[in-house]
PDB file of C-alpha atoms and ligand atoms in Angstrom:
ATOM      1  CA  MET A 213      -3.421  39.113  23.127  1.00  0.00           C
ATOM      2  CA  SER A 214      -5.931  36.152  23.529  1.00  0.00           C
ATOM      3  CA  THR A 215      -8.489  35.649  20.856  1.00  0.00           C
ATOM      4  CA  ALA A 216     -11.522  33.403  20.785  1.00  0.00           C
ATOM      5  CA  PHE A 217     -13.606  32.375  17.877  1.00  0.00           C
ATOM      6  CA  TYR A 218     -17.319  32.143  18.733  1.00  0.00           C
ATOM      7  CA  ALA A 219     -19.025  30.317  15.834  1.00  0.00           C
ATOM      8  CA  GLY A 220     -22.645  29.510  15.273  1.00  0.00           C
ATOM      9  CA  SER A 221     -25.693  29.927  13.096  1.00  0.00           C
ATOM     10  CA  PHE A 222     -26.998  32.875  15.194  1.00  0.00           C
ATOM     11  CA  ASP A 223     -30.288  32.602  13.481  1.00  0.00           C
ATOM     12  CA  PRO A 224     -31.240  34.903  15.055  1.00  0.00           C
ATOM     13  CA  PHE A 225     -28.612  36.289  17.570  1.00  0.00           C
ATOM     14  CA  THR A 226     -30.210  36.223  20.982  1.00  0.00           C
ATOM     15  CA  LEU A 227     -29.608  37.810  24.419  1.00  0.00           C
ATOM     16  CA  GLY A 228     -28.099  34.403  25.308  1.00  0.00           C
ATOM     17  CA  HIS A 229     -25.472  34.769  22.619  1.00  0.00           C
ATOM     18  CA  LEU A 230     -24.847  38.361  23.613  1.00  0.00           C
ATOM     19  CA  SER A 231     -24.344  37.297  27.265  1.00  0.00           C
ATOM     20  CA  ILE A 232     -21.691  34.781  26.232  1.00  0.00           C
ATOM     21  CA  VAL A 233     -19.811  37.466  24.259  1.00  0.00           C
ATOM     22  CA  GLU A 234     -20.029  39.926  27.107  1.00  0.00           C
ATOM     23  CA  ARG A 235     -18.754  37.357  29.663  1.00  0.00           C
ATOM     24  CA  GLY A 236     -16.231  36.057  27.149  1.00  0.00           C
ATOM     25  CA  LEU A 237     -14.602  39.520  27.148  1.00  0.00           C
ATOM     26  CA  HIS A 238     -13.683  39.064  30.825  1.00  0.00           C
ATOM     27  CA  ILE A 239     -11.457  36.142  29.643  1.00  0.00           C
ATOM     28  CA  PHE A 240     -10.368  37.004  26.138  1.00  0.00           C
ATOM     29  CA  ASP A 241      -9.013  40.283  24.704  1.00  0.00           C
ATOM     30  CA  ARG A 242     -10.739  39.822  21.430  1.00  0.00           C
ATOM     31  CA  ILE A 243     -13.693  37.721  20.142  1.00  0.00           C
ATOM     32  CA  TYR A 244     -14.546  36.920  16.633  1.00  0.00           C
ATOM     33  CA  ILE A 245     -18.200  36.071  16.172  1.00  0.00           C
ATOM     34  CA  GLY A 246     -18.395  33.898  13.084  1.00  0.00           C
ATOM     35  CA  ILE A 247     -21.694  33.229  11.303  1.00  0.00           C
ATOM     36  CA  GLY A 248     -21.436  29.832   9.697  1.00  0.00           C
ATOM     37  CA  VAL A 249     -22.920  29.877   6.103  1.00  0.00           C
ATOM     38  CA  ASN A 250     -24.084  26.648   4.469  1.00  0.00           C
ATOM     39  CA  ILE A 251     -23.417  27.511   0.831  1.00  0.00           C
ATOM     40  CA  ASN A 252     -25.618  24.556  -0.329  1.00  0.00           C
ATOM     41  CA  LYS A 253     -28.713  26.243   1.111  1.00  0.00           C
ATOM     42  CA  PRO A 254     -30.518  28.553  -1.288  1.00  0.00           C
ATOM     43  CA  GLY A 255     -30.454  32.208  -0.069  1.00  0.00           C
ATOM     44  CA  ALA A 256     -28.018  31.387   2.798  1.00  0.00           C
ATOM     45  CA  GLU A 257     -25.513  34.022   1.806  1.00  0.00           C
ATOM     46  CA  ARG A 258     -28.138  36.791   1.650  1.00  0.00           C
ATOM     47  CA  ASP A 259     -29.588  35.665   4.972  1.00  0.00           C
ATOM     48  CA  ALA A 260     -26.105  35.651   6.561  1.00  0.00           C
ATOM     49  CA  LEU A 261     -25.456  39.218   5.315  1.00  0.00           C
ATOM     50  CA  ALA A 262     -28.570  40.454   7.009  1.00  0.00           C
ATOM     51  CA  ARG A 263     -27.615  38.656  10.306  1.00  0.00           C
ATOM     52  CA  LEU A 264     -24.042  40.121  10.009  1.00  0.00           C
ATOM     53  CA  ASP A 265     -25.490  43.548  10.005  1.00  0.00           C
ATOM     54  CA  ALA A 266     -27.845  42.919  12.914  1.00  0.00           C
ATOM     55  CA  ILE A 267     -25.141  41.357  14.993  1.00  0.00           C
ATOM     56  CA  ARG A 268     -22.656  44.077  14.287  1.00  0.00           C
ATOM     57  CA  LYS A 269     -25.177  46.623  15.612  1.00  0.00           C
ATOM     58  CA  ALA A 270     -25.901  44.488  18.716  1.00  0.00           C
ATOM     59  CA  VAL A 271     -22.133  44.298  19.642  1.00  0.00           C
ATOM     60  CA  SER A 272     -21.076  47.766  18.504  1.00  0.00           C
ATOM     61  CA  HIS A 273     -20.776  49.067  22.094  1.00  0.00           C
ATOM     62  CA  PHE A 274     -17.873  46.539  22.605  1.00  0.00           C
ATOM     63  CA  GLY A 275     -15.806  48.403  19.999  1.00  0.00           C
ATOM     64  CA  GLU A 276     -12.800  46.769  18.290  1.00  0.00           C
ATOM     65  CA  LYS A 277     -12.715  43.860  20.782  1.00  0.00           C
ATOM     66  CA  VAL A 278     -15.557  42.101  19.001  1.00  0.00           C
ATOM     67  CA  GLN A 279     -15.454  41.515  15.236  1.00  0.00           C
ATOM     68  CA  VAL A 280     -18.319  39.869  13.316  1.00  0.00           C
ATOM     69  CA  ILE A 281     -17.623  37.868  10.213  1.00  0.00           C
ATOM     70  CA  SER A 282     -19.346  35.218   8.095  1.00  0.00           C
ATOM     71  CA  TYR A 283     -17.517  32.101   6.914  1.00  0.00           C
ATOM     72  CA  CYS A 284     -18.143  28.860   4.992  1.00  0.00           C
ATOM     73  CA  GLY A 285     -16.474  25.533   5.611  1.00  0.00           C
ATOM     74  CA  LEU A 286     -14.865  24.072   8.747  1.00  0.00           C
ATOM     75  CA  THR A 287     -14.949  26.049  11.919  1.00  0.00           C
ATOM     76  CA  TYR A 288     -11.447  24.960  13.050  1.00  0.00           C
ATOM     77  CA  VAL A 289      -9.968  25.961   9.691  1.00  0.00           C
ATOM     78  CA  LYS A 290     -11.436  29.444  10.022  1.00  0.00           C
ATOM     79  CA  ALA A 291     -10.370  29.715  13.628  1.00  0.00           C
ATOM     80  CA  LYS A 292      -6.701  28.938  12.599  1.00  0.00           C
ATOM     81  CA  GLU A 293      -6.937  31.420   9.717  1.00  0.00           C
ATOM     82  CA  LEU A 294      -7.985  34.133  12.146  1.00  0.00           C
ATOM     83  CA  GLY A 295      -5.238  33.217  14.555  1.00  0.00           C
ATOM     84  CA  ALA A 296      -7.756  32.332  17.297  1.00  0.00           C
ATOM     85  CA  ASP A 297      -6.432  30.653  20.382  1.00  0.00           C
ATOM     86  CA  CYS A 298      -9.584  28.632  21.076  1.00  0.00           C
ATOM     87  CA  LEU A 299     -13.167  28.181  20.199  1.00  0.00           C
ATOM     88  CA  LEU A 300     -15.795  29.651  22.535  1.00  0.00           C
ATOM     89  CA  ARG A 301     -19.199  27.961  23.019  1.00  0.00           C
ATOM     90  CA  GLY A 302     -22.158  28.350  25.414  1.00  0.00           C
ATOM     91  CA  LEU A 303     -23.801  25.537  27.314  1.00  0.00           C
ATOM     92  CA  ARG A 304     -27.397  25.715  28.425  1.00  0.00           C
ATOM     93  CA  ASN A 305     -28.191  22.214  29.555  1.00  0.00           C
ATOM     94  CA  SER A 306     -27.075  18.563  29.312  1.00  0.00           C
ATOM     95  CA  GLY A 307     -28.423  18.295  25.798  1.00  0.00           C
ATOM     96  CA  ASP A 308     -26.112  21.146  24.670  1.00  0.00           C
ATOM     97  CA  PHE A 309     -23.334  19.312  26.519  1.00  0.00           C
ATOM     98  CA  LEU A 310     -23.647  15.995  24.660  1.00  0.00           C
ATOM     99  CA  TYR A 311     -23.703  17.757  21.383  1.00  0.00           C
ATOM    100  CA  GLU A 312     -20.848  20.161  22.169  1.00  0.00           C
ATOM    101  CA  GLN A 313     -18.612  17.464  23.670  1.00  0.00           C
ATOM    102  CA  GLN A 314     -18.561  15.646  20.367  1.00  0.00           C
ATOM    103  CA  ILE A 315     -17.905  18.687  18.280  1.00  0.00           C
ATOM    104  CA  ALA A 316     -15.149  19.932  20.601  1.00  0.00           C
ATOM    105  CA  ASP A 317     -13.581  16.520  20.590  1.00  0.00           C
ATOM    106  CA  VAL A 318     -13.458  16.375  16.786  1.00  0.00           C
ATOM    107  CA  ASN A 319     -12.186  19.918  16.499  1.00  0.00           C
ATOM    108  CA  ARG A 320      -9.338  19.097  18.922  1.00  0.00           C
ATOM    109  CA  GLN A 321      -8.530  15.851  17.171  1.00  0.00           C
ATOM    110  CA  MET A 322      -8.453  17.535  13.744  1.00  0.00           C
ATOM    111  CA  SER A 323      -6.543  20.693  14.566  1.00  0.00           C
ATOM    112  CA  GLY A 324      -5.395  20.682  18.256  1.00  0.00           C
ATOM    113  CA  ILE A 325      -7.736  23.600  19.008  1.00  0.00           C
ATOM    114  CA  GLU A 326      -9.392  23.687  22.386  1.00  0.00           C
ATOM    115  CA  THR A 327     -12.935  24.750  23.059  1.00  0.00           C
ATOM    116  CA  VAL A 328     -13.762  26.858  26.162  1.00  0.00           C
ATOM    117  CA  PHE A 329     -17.294  26.539  27.480  1.00  0.00           C
ATOM    118  CA  MET A 330     -19.311  29.075  29.318  1.00  0.00           C
ATOM    119  CA  ILE A 331     -22.368  27.983  31.285  1.00  0.00           C
ATOM    120  CA  SER A 332     -25.394  30.011  30.211  1.00  0.00           C
ATOM    121  CA  LEU A 333     -26.737  32.465  32.875  1.00  0.00           C
ATOM    122  CA  PRO A 334     -29.958  30.948  34.324  1.00  0.00           C
ATOM    123  CA  GLU A 335     -32.078  33.667  32.831  1.00  0.00           C
ATOM    124  CA  TYR A 336     -30.973  32.732  29.358  1.00  0.00           C
ATOM    125  CA  ALA A 337     -30.994  28.995  29.718  1.00  0.00           C
ATOM    126  CA  SER A 338     -34.343  28.651  27.948  1.00  0.00           C
ATOM    127  CA  VAL A 339     -33.532  31.112  25.173  1.00  0.00           C
ATOM    128  CA  SER A 340     -32.873  29.488  21.836  1.00  0.00           C
ATOM    129  CA  SER A 341     -32.765  30.724  18.280  1.00  0.00           C
ATOM    130  CA  SER A 342     -35.256  28.053  17.152  1.00  0.00           C
ATOM    131  CA  VAL A 343     -37.860  29.120  19.829  1.00  0.00           C
ATOM    132  CA  VAL A 344     -37.432  32.764  18.756  1.00  0.00           C
ATOM    133  CA  ARG A 345     -37.966  31.760  15.056  1.00  0.00           C
ATOM    134  CA  GLU A 346     -41.057  29.860  15.972  1.00  0.00           C
ATOM    135  CA  LEU A 347     -42.476  32.791  17.931  1.00  0.00           C
ATOM    136  CA  GLU A 348     -41.722  35.225  15.063  1.00  0.00           C
ATOM    137  CA  ARG A 349     -43.363  32.958  12.559  1.00  0.00           C
ATOM    138  CA  TYR A 350     -46.660  33.640  14.406  1.00  0.00           C
ATOM    139  CA  GLY A 351     -46.010  37.409  14.861  1.00  0.00           C
ATOM    140  CA  ALA A 352     -45.262  37.189  18.570  1.00  0.00           C
ATOM    141  CA  ASP A 353     -43.222  39.845  20.340  1.00  0.00           C
ATOM    142  CA  VAL A 354     -39.750  38.468  20.823  1.00  0.00           C
ATOM    143  CA  SER A 355     -38.096  41.617  22.155  1.00  0.00           C
ATOM    144  CA  ARG A 356     -37.356  39.993  25.585  1.00  0.00           C
ATOM    145  CA  PHE A 357     -35.137  37.383  23.878  1.00  0.00           C
ATOM    146  CA  VAL A 358     -33.139  39.446  21.339  1.00  0.00           C
ATOM    147  CA  PRO A 359     -31.035  42.599  21.362  1.00  0.00           C
ATOM    148  CA  THR A 360     -33.113  45.605  20.788  1.00  0.00           C
ATOM    149  CA  LYS A 361     -30.650  47.504  18.503  1.00  0.00           C
TER     150      LYS A 361
HETATM  151  P1  ADP B 169     -25.371  26.336  16.320  1.00  0.00           P
HETATM  152  O1  ADP B 169     -23.898  26.477  16.210  1.00  0.00           O
HETATM  153  O2  ADP B 169     -25.653  24.889  16.855  1.00  0.00           O
HETATM  154  O3  ADP B 169     -26.146  26.726  15.189  1.00  0.00           O
HETATM  155  P2  ADP B 169     -26.252  28.567  17.748  1.00  0.00           P
HETATM  156  O4  ADP B 169     -25.976  29.545  16.690  1.00  0.00           O
HETATM  157  O5  ADP B 169     -27.687  28.507  18.223  1.00  0.00           O
HETATM  158  O6  ADP B 169     -25.732  27.132  17.549  1.00  0.00           O
HETATM  159  O7  ADP B 169     -25.440  28.973  18.985  1.00  0.00           O
HETATM  160  C1  ADP B 169     -24.067  29.193  19.010  1.00  0.00           C
HETATM  161  C2  ADP B 169     -23.454  28.918  20.351  1.00  0.00           C
HETATM  162  O8  ADP B 169     -24.215  29.683  21.367  1.00  0.00           O
HETATM  163  C3  ADP B 169     -23.615  27.441  20.828  1.00  0.00           C
HETATM  164  O9  ADP B 169     -22.438  27.179  21.671  1.00  0.00           O
HETATM  165  C4  ADP B 169     -24.837  27.416  21.757  1.00  0.00           C
HETATM  166  O10 ADP B 169     -24.824  26.410  22.679  1.00  0.00           O
HETATM  167  C5  ADP B 169     -24.666  28.803  22.399  1.00  0.00           C
HETATM  168  N1  ADP B 169     -26.023  29.321  22.833  1.00  0.00           N
HETATM  169  C6  ADP B 169     -27.058  29.341  22.151  1.00  0.00           C
HETATM  170  N2  ADP B 169     -28.066  29.924  22.880  1.00  0.00           N
HETATM  171  C7  ADP B 169     -27.530  30.213  24.109  1.00  0.00           C
HETATM  172  C8  ADP B 169     -28.058  30.767  25.304  1.00  0.00           C
HETATM  173  N3  ADP B 169     -29.340  31.061  25.497  1.00  0.00           N
HETATM  174  N4  ADP B 169     -27.143  30.926  26.360  1.00  0.00           N
HETATM  175  C9  ADP B 169     -25.919  30.476  26.230  1.00  0.00           C
HETATM  176  N5  ADP B 169     -25.357  29.976  25.097  1.00  0.00           N
HETATM  177  C10 ADP B 169     -26.160  29.811  24.044  1.00  0.00           C
END
């Protein structure tokens, strides 16, 4: 049984994230989605709980193969604790690549864990949580970017 740990802020979880999970299931038997919680940020735990709920609804059709959790601390430590074989990350563009390269390298050096990257589908390459948050702030309809359930 191969297991991947897909960690992120998911603030909010978008169709781009959902697509990575869906495609990841063609490679892995099980995926843990981990919402990273920064305990130093006021209200972070409450926000993460709300996100946990929303993401669980969005991935419920995958059944037991996808588990959603929240976690504090280092991603590679949590991945080991869960028994994950690797980390899963999405890449949209060269900006993502430069950032992800560094994180993946440090995670491998610290724990030996490898990171598997999936290139975003073209239709999701411009979808980002920060853009969705910005649109939401001004009351715009973001339904084309986020799961509807
Ligand atoms: P972070 O961990 O930097 O807070 P996010 O929570 O936004 O990142 O995203 C988690 C992972 O999903 C990252 O690997 C990110 O590159 C990837 N990702 C984000 N948006 C998309 C998208 N539209 N298509 C594919 N992958 C994405």
